[in-house]
């Protein structure tokens, strides 16, 4: 009893001495478990890729396993003084440790018949072989994006490089210049995929690396040996099997592949669950929210003829009408401008693809189709944000013709035009799929036109997630309209150029004498 009382008094004195400096995990068992859960949540992004953390159920399960089954027992072992003393004795004891004696029990016969699988391996319904992926441009583009996420794009690049190399080297009548070019290409492939210091090195067998190294170290005529010997073909086979047996099955189970087949996940999961009563109750709030979203951000810098002109300070109607932040109920995005990065004005450095047609559902539970536009910038730097180098925007069929009409209004007739517009009744999924390549070529051609390199219209169409329409509210600077009566509309390069020149010439002429 005295010993227990003395121990209790010692613990109380230690707690009183530490006070608020006591570690949070020391307060109670539940506090210790909560601390380990938070510690596990902070460690998971460093040990698991972010795409695997999108599932909240799996993340919670892994967190509970690590915190309750791994970390908590380890903390108990570390805090046990008997365990620590035993470890210290083993550490400082100079007596050699004895070997564990062999078991005297008879060995159990290995049950080999029970581990062999007798089931027939059937291909899944959505199976696609590697050769089909390589031949289909849409599948190949998505597959490349998947390999980029897995840091394995170098395997596919090596496969395609060897295909091109074999096509050139199989020519029986090679000239000296062609042999030198092939020898240089082989050296570049070795320095990229075989050398020990290469960033995109693939783990080939050492004998393959040494044979290829000895061939490219010789004169250019020795490059023919890559056609008559096996090292390059063995390396090619190794990369192909790696793609076919490892990365292709992973790709067929990835979100990118399912998104290509079925479309993106629906962002508004509660849209179908809204009843008629709920829609009627929220009708007023939704209408006002849309108005607030259109007004939000109208007081931005005004772009006119490629120059930034600051607007006069005005009143933000969205904040005045919705002080509780309800103007963001529909997820209004920020207004994009070119002023943050001067390189954004060089639209020729953008690469545009339309890989698929998506199906979406509006707030009234009605389905519609959009074109998914992938935009990639090639003017990259090491300090750039990855989100600024690649993004996705969705546009409807009519928005392309709004863009064409606006560009024609501000820049005149262009050398590229869209196909004739169809009526609303004829725009099915098959029709939109047939127009997808034409719309893709249209955008790609627009990015190459010198007159559109700094176009704010084309920039907003490819960058801003908001609908690209001719509606009244988004185009008017209401903040300045409230401060001053005249309204100022957003202008594109070349608008009202002739009246400006005429007024400028008139201002330089001398005033005519008044009649006497």
Short mmCIF file of C-alpha atoms in Angstrom, two decimals:
data_model
loop_
_atom_site.label_atom_id
_atom_site.label_comp_id
_atom_site.label_asym_id
_atom_site.label_seq_id
_atom_site.Cartn_x
_atom_site.Cartn_y
_atom_site.Cartn_z
CA UNK A 1 0.00 0.00 0.00
CA UNK A 2 2.80 2.38 0.89
CA UNK A 3 4.57 1.58 -2.36
CA UNK A 4 1.44 2.25 -4.45
CA UNK A 5 0.77 5.48 -2.56
CA UNK A 6 4.35 6.65 -3.07
CA UNK A 7 4.07 5.84 -6.80
CA UNK A 8 0.83 7.80 -7.06
CA UNK A 9 2.33 10.78 -5.29
CA UNK A 10 5.33 10.69 -7.61
CA UNK A 11 3.08 10.74 -10.69
CA UNK A 12 1.07 13.65 -9.29
CA UNK A 13 4.24 15.61 -8.56
CA UNK A 14 5.52 14.99 -12.08
CA UNK A 15 2.22 16.15 -13.58
CA UNK A 16 2.19 19.27 -11.38
CA UNK A 17 5.80 20.03 -12.31
CA UNK A 18 5.19 19.77 -16.08
CA UNK A 19 1.89 21.67 -16.05
CA UNK A 20 0.96 22.96 -19.51
CA UNK A 21 4.24 21.61 -20.92
CA UNK A 22 2.86 18.08 -20.69
CA UNK A 23 2.67 16.40 -24.10
CA UNK A 24 -0.96 16.08 -25.38
CA UNK A 25 -0.58 12.32 -25.84
CA UNK A 26 0.22 11.91 -22.12
CA UNK A 27 -3.12 13.18 -20.82
CA UNK A 28 -5.19 10.05 -21.44
CA UNK A 29 -5.40 6.90 -23.55
CA UNK A 30 -7.96 8.50 -25.84
CA UNK A 31 -5.79 11.59 -26.24
CA UNK A 32 -2.83 9.38 -27.16
CA UNK A 33 -4.90 7.56 -29.80
CA UNK A 34 -6.18 10.88 -31.22
CA UNK A 35 -2.62 12.18 -31.41
CA UNK A 36 -1.48 9.06 -33.30
CA UNK A 37 -4.40 9.38 -35.70
CA UNK A 38 -3.43 12.97 -36.50
CA UNK A 39 0.21 11.92 -36.85
CA UNK A 40 -0.80 9.18 -39.31
CA UNK A 41 -2.95 11.60 -41.32
CA UNK A 42 0.03 13.95 -41.64
CA UNK A 43 2.34 11.13 -42.74
CA UNK A 44 0.07 9.54 -45.34
CA UNK A 45 0.58 12.22 -48.07
CA UNK A 46 4.34 11.55 -47.89
CA UNK A 47 4.14 7.76 -48.19
CA UNK A 48 1.06 7.36 -50.43
CA UNK A 49 0.30 9.08 -53.73
CA UNK A 50 -2.39 11.72 -53.60
CA UNK A 51 -4.70 9.93 -56.05
CA UNK A 52 -4.97 6.98 -53.64
CA UNK A 53 -6.08 9.33 -50.86
CA UNK A 54 -9.19 10.49 -52.73
CA UNK A 55 -11.19 7.60 -51.24
CA UNK A 56 -12.13 8.73 -47.73
CA UNK A 57 -13.15 5.24 -46.63
CA UNK A 58 -9.82 3.66 -47.59
CA UNK A 59 -7.91 6.56 -46.04
CA UNK A 60 -9.78 6.20 -42.74
CA UNK A 61 -9.18 2.44 -42.73
CA UNK A 62 -5.44 2.82 -43.31
CA UNK A 63 -5.26 5.54 -40.66
CA UNK A 64 -6.97 3.34 -38.06
CA UNK A 65 -4.75 0.36 -38.88
CA UNK A 66 -1.55 2.35 -38.50
CA UNK A 67 -2.60 4.33 -35.44
CA UNK A 68 -4.34 1.53 -33.48
CA UNK A 69 -2.44 -1.60 -34.52
CA UNK A 70 1.06 -0.33 -35.36
CA UNK A 71 1.86 2.93 -33.59
CA UNK A 72 -0.09 2.44 -30.36
CA UNK A 73 1.56 -0.91 -29.42
CA UNK A 74 4.95 0.51 -30.36
CA UNK A 75 4.36 3.47 -28.04
CA UNK A 76 3.43 1.04 -25.24
CA UNK A 77 6.62 -0.93 -25.80
CA UNK A 78 8.78 2.20 -25.83
CA UNK A 79 7.14 3.49 -22.63
CA UNK A 80 7.58 0.17 -20.73
CA UNK A 81 10.70 0.48 -18.50
CA UNK A 82 11.12 -3.29 -18.32
CA UNK A 83 11.45 -3.50 -22.10
CA UNK A 84 13.94 -0.63 -22.18
CA UNK A 85 16.02 -2.19 -19.39
CA UNK A 86 16.01 -5.54 -21.18
CA UNK A 87 17.17 -3.91 -24.41
CA UNK A 88 19.96 -2.12 -22.57
CA UNK A 89 21.10 -5.39 -20.99
CA UNK A 90 21.19 -7.08 -24.39
CA UNK A 91 23.04 -4.13 -25.86
CA UNK A 92 25.77 -3.97 -23.22
CA UNK A 93 26.07 -7.73 -22.60
CA UNK A 94 29.23 -9.08 -24.25
CA UNK A 95 28.11 -12.71 -24.10
CA UNK A 96 27.53 -14.03 -27.64
CA UNK A 97 23.95 -14.95 -28.42
CA UNK A 98 23.15 -18.66 -28.87
CA UNK A 99 21.63 -19.99 -32.04
CA UNK A 100 18.00 -21.02 -32.01
CA UNK A 101 17.82 -24.84 -31.77
CA UNK A 102 16.16 -26.75 -34.58
CA UNK A 103 12.66 -28.01 -34.01
CA UNK A 104 12.27 -31.71 -33.25
CA UNK A 105 8.75 -31.82 -34.66
CA UNK A 106 8.29 -33.71 -37.95
CA UNK A 107 8.07 -31.57 -41.06
CA UNK A 108 4.67 -31.08 -42.71
CA UNK A 109 4.36 -32.14 -46.34
CA UNK A 110 4.00 -29.16 -48.65
CA UNK A 111 0.43 -28.90 -49.93
CA UNK A 112 1.33 -28.08 -53.52
CA UNK A 113 -1.94 -29.34 -54.96
CA UNK A 114 -3.86 -26.69 -53.03
CA UNK A 115 -1.92 -23.67 -54.24
CA UNK A 116 -2.26 -24.22 -57.99
CA UNK A 117 -5.19 -22.36 -59.49
CA UNK A 118 -7.57 -24.35 -61.68
CA UNK A 119 -9.81 -21.42 -62.61
CA UNK A 120 -9.93 -20.14 -66.16
CA UNK A 121 -8.52 -16.62 -66.54
CA UNK A 122 -11.11 -14.61 -68.41
CA UNK A 123 -10.43 -11.19 -69.78
CA UNK A 124 -12.51 -8.40 -68.29
CA UNK A 125 -15.22 -6.81 -70.40
CA UNK A 126 -13.37 -3.48 -70.64
CA UNK A 127 -10.05 -5.12 -71.56
CA UNK A 128 -7.91 -3.40 -74.18
CA UNK A 129 -4.58 -4.79 -75.30
CA UNK A 130 -1.42 -2.71 -75.53
CA UNK A 131 -1.28 -2.78 -79.32
CA UNK A 132 -4.77 -1.25 -79.55
CA UNK A 133 -3.73 1.47 -77.12
CA UNK A 134 -0.65 2.31 -79.18
CA UNK A 135 -2.67 2.53 -82.41
CA UNK A 136 -5.57 4.59 -81.02
CA UNK A 137 -4.59 8.26 -80.56
CA UNK A 138 -7.21 8.91 -77.87
CA UNK A 139 -6.18 5.88 -75.81
CA UNK A 140 -2.50 6.64 -76.34
CA UNK A 141 -2.88 10.20 -75.08
CA UNK A 142 -4.68 9.09 -71.90
CA UNK A 143 -2.17 6.24 -71.45
CA UNK A 144 0.69 8.73 -71.66
CA UNK A 145 -0.93 10.91 -69.00
CA UNK A 146 -1.28 7.83 -66.77
CA UNK A 147 2.37 6.83 -67.27
CA UNK A 148 3.38 10.39 -66.47
CA UNK A 149 1.61 10.10 -63.11
CA UNK A 150 3.35 6.77 -62.47
CA UNK A 151 6.78 8.21 -63.46
CA UNK A 152 7.04 5.58 -66.20
CA UNK A 153 6.66 7.69 -69.33
CA UNK A 154 10.29 6.93 -70.21
CA UNK A 155 9.39 3.26 -70.89
CA UNK A 156 6.85 4.25 -73.55
CA UNK A 157 9.20 6.85 -75.01
CA UNK A 158 11.93 4.20 -75.35
CA UNK A 159 9.47 1.83 -77.03
CA UNK A 160 8.45 4.47 -79.59
CA UNK A 161 12.07 5.55 -80.14
CA UNK A 162 13.17 2.00 -80.92
CA UNK A 163 10.24 1.59 -83.33
CA UNK A 164 11.39 4.64 -85.25
CA UNK A 165 15.03 3.51 -85.09
CA UNK A 166 14.21 0.04 -86.44
CA UNK A 167 12.21 1.52 -89.30
CA UNK A 168 15.24 3.50 -90.41
CA UNK A 169 17.93 0.86 -89.82
CA UNK A 170 16.11 -1.92 -91.71
CA UNK A 171 16.80 -0.10 -94.98
CA UNK A 172 19.39 -2.29 -96.80
CA UNK A 173 20.81 0.61 -98.84
CA UNK A 174 22.04 3.00 -96.14
CA UNK A 175 24.36 5.81 -97.15
CA UNK A 176 27.26 7.08 -95.06
CA UNK A 177 25.28 10.11 -93.92
CA UNK A 178 22.37 7.89 -92.86
CA UNK A 179 24.73 5.60 -90.91
CA UNK A 180 26.18 8.61 -89.09
CA UNK A 181 22.66 9.85 -88.24
CA UNK A 182 21.67 6.39 -86.95
CA UNK A 183 24.88 6.19 -84.92
CA UNK A 184 24.12 9.58 -83.35
CA UNK A 185 20.54 8.50 -82.58
CA UNK A 186 21.81 5.29 -80.96
CA UNK A 187 24.20 7.30 -78.78
CA UNK A 188 21.35 9.57 -77.71
CA UNK A 189 19.18 6.56 -76.80
CA UNK A 190 22.02 5.07 -74.77
CA UNK A 191 22.65 8.31 -72.88
CA UNK A 192 18.93 8.66 -72.20
CA UNK A 193 17.83 5.12 -71.26
CA UNK A 194 20.92 2.95 -70.64
CA UNK A 195 23.63 5.08 -69.00
CA UNK A 196 23.94 4.84 -65.22
CA UNK A 197 23.69 8.62 -64.81
CA UNK A 198 20.61 8.99 -67.08
CA UNK A 199 17.50 10.55 -65.52
CA UNK A 200 15.17 8.34 -67.59
CA UNK A 201 17.23 5.17 -67.12
CA UNK A 202 15.41 1.84 -67.48
CA UNK A 203 16.62 -1.15 -65.47
CA UNK A 204 17.97 -3.35 -68.28
CA UNK A 205 20.25 -6.36 -67.76
CA UNK A 206 23.94 -5.51 -67.48
CA UNK A 207 24.92 -7.64 -70.49
CA UNK A 208 22.45 -5.71 -72.70
CA UNK A 209 23.88 -2.39 -71.56
CA UNK A 210 27.48 -3.49 -72.11
CA UNK A 211 26.84 -4.88 -75.61
CA UNK A 212 25.07 -1.71 -76.76
CA UNK A 213 27.79 0.43 -75.21
CA UNK A 214 30.51 -1.46 -77.08
CA UNK A 215 28.64 -1.05 -80.39
CA UNK A 216 28.06 2.70 -80.14
CA UNK A 217 31.64 3.25 -78.91
CA UNK A 218 32.93 2.10 -82.30
CA UNK A 219 32.78 3.80 -85.69
CA UNK A 220 29.42 4.71 -87.30
CA UNK A 221 29.57 1.59 -89.50
CA UNK A 222 29.19 -0.58 -86.39
CA UNK A 223 25.63 0.64 -85.89
CA UNK A 224 24.56 -2.10 -88.34
CA UNK A 225 25.30 -4.60 -85.55
CA UNK A 226 22.20 -3.36 -83.75
CA UNK A 227 20.24 -4.86 -86.67
CA UNK A 228 22.11 -8.16 -86.79
CA UNK A 229 22.61 -8.78 -83.04
CA UNK A 230 20.14 -9.22 -80.20
CA UNK A 231 20.85 -6.57 -77.47
CA UNK A 232 18.53 -3.85 -78.83
CA UNK A 233 15.74 -6.35 -79.54
CA UNK A 234 16.07 -7.78 -76.02
CA UNK A 235 15.86 -4.28 -74.55
CA UNK A 236 12.84 -3.55 -76.73
CA UNK A 237 11.19 -6.79 -75.60
CA UNK A 238 11.91 -5.93 -71.94
CA UNK A 239 10.23 -2.51 -72.30
CA UNK A 240 7.25 -3.97 -74.20
CA UNK A 241 6.64 -6.65 -71.56
CA UNK A 242 6.94 -4.02 -68.85
CA UNK A 243 4.23 -1.98 -70.54
CA UNK A 244 2.03 -4.97 -71.34
CA UNK A 245 2.27 -6.92 -68.07
CA UNK A 246 2.67 -4.13 -65.50
CA UNK A 247 1.45 -0.74 -66.62
CA UNK A 248 -1.31 -1.74 -69.03
CA UNK A 249 -3.29 -3.69 -66.37
CA UNK A 250 -2.82 -0.78 -63.95
CA UNK A 251 -4.06 1.62 -66.63
CA UNK A 252 -7.19 -0.47 -67.28
CA UNK A 253 -8.11 -0.09 -63.59
CA UNK A 254 -7.27 3.59 -63.31
CA UNK A 255 -9.63 6.55 -63.02
CA UNK A 256 -8.31 8.00 -66.29
CA UNK A 257 -9.39 4.94 -68.27
CA UNK A 258 -12.83 4.82 -66.66
CA UNK A 259 -13.23 8.57 -67.20
CA UNK A 260 -12.43 8.07 -70.89
CA UNK A 261 -15.08 5.37 -71.22
CA UNK A 262 -17.80 6.66 -68.90
CA UNK A 263 -17.04 10.37 -68.44
CA UNK A 264 -15.96 12.31 -65.39
CA UNK A 265 -17.56 11.75 -62.00
CA UNK A 266 -20.66 13.84 -61.37
CA UNK A 267 -19.65 16.79 -59.19
CA UNK A 268 -23.13 17.50 -57.78
CA UNK A 269 -24.12 14.23 -56.09
CA UNK A 270 -27.21 15.75 -54.49
CA UNK A 271 -28.75 16.98 -57.75
CA UNK A 272 -30.87 13.86 -58.28
CA UNK A 273 -32.06 13.82 -54.68
CA UNK A 274 -33.69 17.23 -54.84
CA UNK A 275 -37.46 17.00 -54.91
CA UNK A 276 -39.90 19.49 -56.34
CA UNK A 277 -40.45 21.07 -52.96
CA UNK A 278 -36.73 21.49 -52.38
CA UNK A 279 -36.29 23.11 -55.77
CA UNK A 280 -39.15 25.52 -55.10
CA UNK A 281 -37.78 26.48 -51.71
CA UNK A 282 -34.30 27.10 -53.10
CA UNK A 283 -35.45 28.78 -56.29
CA UNK A 284 -35.16 32.30 -54.87
CA UNK A 285 -31.74 31.65 -53.32
CA UNK A 286 -30.49 29.98 -56.52
CA UNK A 287 -31.60 32.92 -58.69
CA UNK A 288 -29.99 35.47 -56.42
CA UNK A 289 -26.86 33.32 -56.20
CA UNK A 290 -26.56 33.25 -59.98
CA UNK A 291 -26.90 37.03 -60.05
CA UNK A 292 -24.25 37.36 -57.37
CA UNK A 293 -21.91 35.02 -59.23
CA UNK A 294 -22.25 37.10 -62.38
CA UNK A 295 -21.56 40.28 -60.48
CA UNK A 296 -18.67 38.78 -58.53
CA UNK A 297 -15.31 39.74 -59.97
CA UNK A 298 -16.54 42.35 -62.46
CA UNK A 299 -14.25 44.94 -60.88
CA UNK A 300 -11.08 43.51 -62.38
CA UNK A 301 -8.45 45.15 -64.54
CA UNK A 302 -9.82 46.12 -67.95
CA UNK A 303 -7.98 44.74 -70.97
CA UNK A 304 -8.04 46.93 -74.04
CA UNK A 305 -5.81 46.33 -77.08
CA UNK A 306 -3.42 44.21 -75.05
CA UNK A 307 -2.92 46.88 -72.33
CA UNK A 308 -4.07 46.72 -68.72
CA UNK A 309 -6.20 49.69 -67.64
CA UNK A 310 -7.26 49.83 -64.01
CA UNK A 311 -10.93 50.37 -63.30
CA UNK A 312 -12.09 53.02 -60.90
CA UNK A 313 -13.00 51.67 -57.45
CA UNK A 314 -16.64 50.76 -57.15
CA UNK A 315 -19.08 48.84 -55.00
CA UNK A 316 -19.02 45.05 -55.08
CA UNK A 317 -22.71 44.24 -55.43
CA UNK A 318 -22.09 40.55 -54.76
CA UNK A 319 -20.70 41.29 -51.30
CA UNK A 320 -23.34 43.94 -50.61
CA UNK A 321 -26.24 41.68 -51.58
CA UNK A 322 -24.82 38.47 -50.09
CA UNK A 323 -22.78 39.38 -46.99
CA UNK A 324 -22.96 35.81 -45.71
CA UNK A 325 -21.03 34.46 -48.69
CA UNK A 326 -24.06 32.90 -50.38
CA UNK A 327 -22.89 34.26 -53.72
CA UNK A 328 -20.50 31.32 -53.97
CA UNK A 329 -23.16 28.63 -53.68
CA UNK A 330 -22.79 27.68 -57.32
CA UNK A 331 -19.01 27.61 -57.16
CA UNK A 332 -18.09 30.76 -59.03
CA UNK A 333 -14.49 30.73 -60.19
CA UNK A 334 -11.99 33.55 -60.14
CA UNK A 335 -11.60 35.72 -63.21
CA UNK A 336 -8.52 34.81 -65.23
CA UNK A 337 -6.35 37.53 -66.69
CA UNK A 338 -3.04 37.64 -68.55
CA UNK A 339 -1.40 40.04 -66.13
CA UNK A 340 -0.05 37.35 -63.76
CA UNK A 341 2.31 35.82 -66.32
CA UNK A 342 3.44 37.70 -69.48
CA UNK A 343 4.05 34.37 -71.21
CA UNK A 344 0.30 33.77 -71.24
CA UNK A 345 0.05 36.30 -74.05
CA UNK A 346 1.99 33.89 -76.27
CA UNK A 347 -0.82 31.48 -77.09
CA UNK A 348 1.30 29.75 -79.74
CA UNK A 349 3.03 27.95 -76.85
CA UNK A 350 -0.26 26.21 -75.95
CA UNK A 351 -1.15 22.74 -77.20
CA UNK A 352 -4.86 21.87 -77.39
CA UNK A 353 -6.55 18.47 -77.64
CA UNK A 354 -10.21 17.41 -77.45
CA UNK A 355 -9.97 13.77 -76.36
CA UNK A 356 -13.67 13.08 -75.75
CA UNK A 357 -17.25 14.27 -75.47
CA UNK A 358 -18.59 14.33 -71.92
CA UNK A 359 -22.12 13.97 -70.55
CA UNK A 360 -23.16 16.37 -67.81
CA UNK A 361 -26.31 17.11 -65.80
CA UNK A 362 -27.54 20.59 -65.00
CA UNK A 363 -29.37 21.78 -61.89
CA UNK A 364 -32.70 20.77 -63.40
CA UNK A 365 -31.51 17.14 -63.75
CA UNK A 366 -31.35 17.48 -67.56
CA UNK A 367 -28.43 15.92 -69.43
CA UNK A 368 -26.29 17.72 -71.97
CA UNK A 369 -22.96 17.11 -73.73
CA UNK A 370 -19.72 19.06 -73.58
CA UNK A 371 -16.37 18.87 -75.35
CA UNK A 372 -13.50 18.19 -72.95
CA UNK A 373 -10.54 20.39 -73.95
CA UNK A 374 -7.05 19.48 -72.68
CA UNK A 375 -4.60 22.42 -72.70
CA UNK A 376 -0.84 21.95 -72.27
CA UNK A 377 1.76 24.73 -72.14
CA UNK A 378 5.26 24.01 -73.43
CA UNK A 379 6.93 27.20 -72.19
CA UNK A 380 7.65 25.57 -68.81
CA UNK A 381 10.12 26.53 -66.12
CA UNK A 382 11.33 24.74 -63.02
CA UNK A 383 9.57 27.14 -60.65
CA UNK A 384 6.18 26.97 -62.42
CA UNK A 385 3.08 25.67 -60.72
CA UNK A 386 2.04 22.35 -62.35
CA UNK A 387 -1.60 23.49 -62.36
CA UNK A 388 -0.62 26.40 -64.64
CA UNK A 389 1.03 24.12 -67.19
CA UNK A 390 -1.82 21.67 -67.81
CA UNK A 391 -5.54 22.08 -67.26
CA UNK A 392 -8.92 20.97 -68.56
CA UNK A 393 -11.91 23.06 -69.61
CA UNK A 394 -15.30 21.97 -70.96
CA UNK A 395 -17.24 23.80 -73.68
CA UNK A 396 -20.64 23.14 -75.19
CA UNK A 397 -21.41 22.99 -78.90
CA UNK A 398 -22.85 26.49 -79.07
CA UNK A 399 -19.91 28.06 -77.22
CA UNK A 400 -17.58 27.32 -80.15
CA UNK A 401 -19.83 29.36 -82.45
CA UNK A 402 -19.97 32.18 -79.89
CA UNK A 403 -16.17 32.23 -80.00
CA UNK A 404 -16.17 32.29 -83.80
CA UNK A 405 -18.70 35.15 -83.88
CA UNK A 406 -16.74 37.22 -81.34
CA UNK A 407 -13.42 36.68 -83.13
CA UNK A 408 -15.02 37.67 -86.43
CA UNK A 409 -16.49 40.79 -84.82
CA UNK A 410 -13.17 41.95 -83.37
CA UNK A 411 -10.64 40.63 -85.92
CA UNK A 412 -12.60 40.26 -89.15
CA UNK A 413 -12.81 37.13 -91.26
CA UNK A 414 -10.18 34.54 -90.30
CA UNK A 415 -8.57 31.90 -92.47
CA UNK A 416 -10.18 29.10 -90.46
CA UNK A 417 -13.90 28.61 -89.91
CA UNK A 418 -16.15 26.13 -88.13
CA UNK A 419 -18.50 23.82 -90.05
CA UNK A 420 -22.07 25.07 -90.52
CA UNK A 421 -24.07 25.11 -87.29
CA UNK A 422 -26.83 22.56 -86.84
CA UNK A 423 -30.16 22.94 -85.07
CA UNK A 424 -30.73 21.84 -81.49
CA UNK A 425 -32.63 18.67 -82.50
CA UNK A 426 -29.74 17.21 -84.51
CA UNK A 427 -26.98 17.43 -81.88
CA UNK A 428 -26.77 13.85 -80.54
CA UNK A 429 -23.72 12.11 -79.14
CA UNK A 430 -22.79 10.57 -82.50
CA UNK A 431 -23.04 13.96 -84.20
CA UNK A 432 -20.84 15.65 -81.57
CA UNK A 433 -18.27 12.85 -81.82
CA UNK A 434 -18.08 13.43 -85.56
CA UNK A 435 -17.47 17.16 -84.97
CA UNK A 436 -14.84 16.64 -82.29
CA UNK A 437 -11.83 16.37 -84.71
CA UNK A 438 -13.00 19.45 -86.63
CA UNK A 439 -13.34 21.51 -83.45
CA UNK A 440 -9.90 20.31 -82.31
CA UNK A 441 -8.27 21.38 -85.59
CA UNK A 442 -10.13 24.70 -85.39
CA UNK A 443 -8.66 25.52 -81.95
CA UNK A 444 -5.20 24.32 -82.95
CA UNK A 445 -5.24 26.57 -86.01
CA UNK A 446 -6.43 29.58 -84.01
CA UNK A 447 -3.41 29.24 -81.70
CA UNK A 448 -1.07 29.53 -84.70
CA UNK A 449 -2.57 32.76 -86.11
CA UNK A 450 -0.31 35.77 -85.36
CA UNK A 451 -3.31 38.10 -84.97
CA UNK A 452 -4.65 36.05 -82.03
CA UNK A 453 -1.44 35.67 -79.98
CA UNK A 454 -2.70 38.10 -77.33
CA UNK A 455 -6.43 37.53 -77.79
CA UNK A 456 -8.35 37.89 -74.53
CA UNK A 457 -11.31 36.06 -76.06
CA UNK A 458 -9.31 32.97 -76.99
CA UNK A 459 -7.56 33.10 -73.61
CA UNK A 460 -10.87 33.16 -71.71
CA UNK A 461 -12.29 30.37 -73.89
CA UNK A 462 -9.38 28.02 -73.14
CA UNK A 463 -8.72 29.04 -69.53
CA UNK A 464 -11.84 30.16 -67.69
CA UNK A 465 -14.24 27.45 -66.44
CA UNK A 466 -17.25 29.82 -66.65
CA UNK A 467 -19.66 29.47 -69.62
CA UNK A 468 -18.55 31.36 -72.72
CA UNK A 469 -21.75 33.17 -73.74
CA UNK A 470 -22.94 36.55 -74.98
CA UNK A 471 -24.98 37.20 -71.84
CA UNK A 472 -25.45 40.76 -70.62
CA UNK A 473 -24.10 40.74 -67.08
CA UNK A 474 -20.61 39.22 -67.48
CA UNK A 475 -19.58 41.72 -70.16
CA UNK A 476 -20.51 44.92 -68.29
CA UNK A 477 -18.38 46.61 -65.66
CA UNK A 478 -21.23 47.32 -63.26
CA UNK A 479 -18.87 48.74 -60.63
CA UNK A 480 -17.94 51.62 -62.88
CA UNK A 481 -21.51 51.98 -64.08
CA UNK A 482 -22.55 52.70 -60.49
CA UNK A 483 -19.70 55.16 -59.91
CA UNK A 484 -20.13 56.87 -63.26
CA UNK A 485 -23.13 56.73 -65.56
CA UNK A 486 -21.34 55.68 -68.80
CA UNK A 487 -20.93 51.94 -69.23
CA UNK A 488 -17.62 50.49 -70.37
CA UNK A 489 -17.65 47.17 -72.21
CA UNK A 490 -14.67 44.82 -72.49
CA UNK A 491 -12.89 45.37 -75.79
CA UNK A 492 -10.79 43.12 -77.95
CA UNK A 493 -7.81 44.18 -80.00
CA UNK A 494 -8.92 46.11 -83.06
CA UNK A 495 -12.39 47.13 -81.89
CA UNK A 496 -13.47 50.66 -83.04
CA UNK A 497 -10.01 51.21 -84.57
CA UNK A 498 -11.22 53.27 -87.54
CA UNK A 499 -13.18 55.88 -85.48
CA UNK A 500 -10.17 56.19 -83.18
CA UNK A 501 -7.79 56.91 -86.09
CA UNK A 502 -10.19 59.42 -87.60
CA UNK A 503 -10.54 61.25 -84.30
CA UNK A 504 -6.75 61.18 -83.82
CA UNK A 505 -6.08 62.65 -87.29
CA UNK A 506 -8.72 65.33 -86.71
CA UNK A 507 -7.07 66.30 -83.43
CA UNK A 508 -3.73 66.97 -85.19
CA UNK A 509 -5.16 69.34 -87.78
CA UNK A 510 -5.19 73.08 -87.17
CA UNK A 511 -8.51 74.65 -86.31
CA UNK A 512 -10.32 76.22 -89.24
CA UNK A 513 -10.70 80.04 -89.09
CA UNK A 514 -14.08 81.26 -88.13
CA UNK A 515 -16.00 83.16 -90.85
CA UNK A 516 -16.14 86.92 -90.37
#
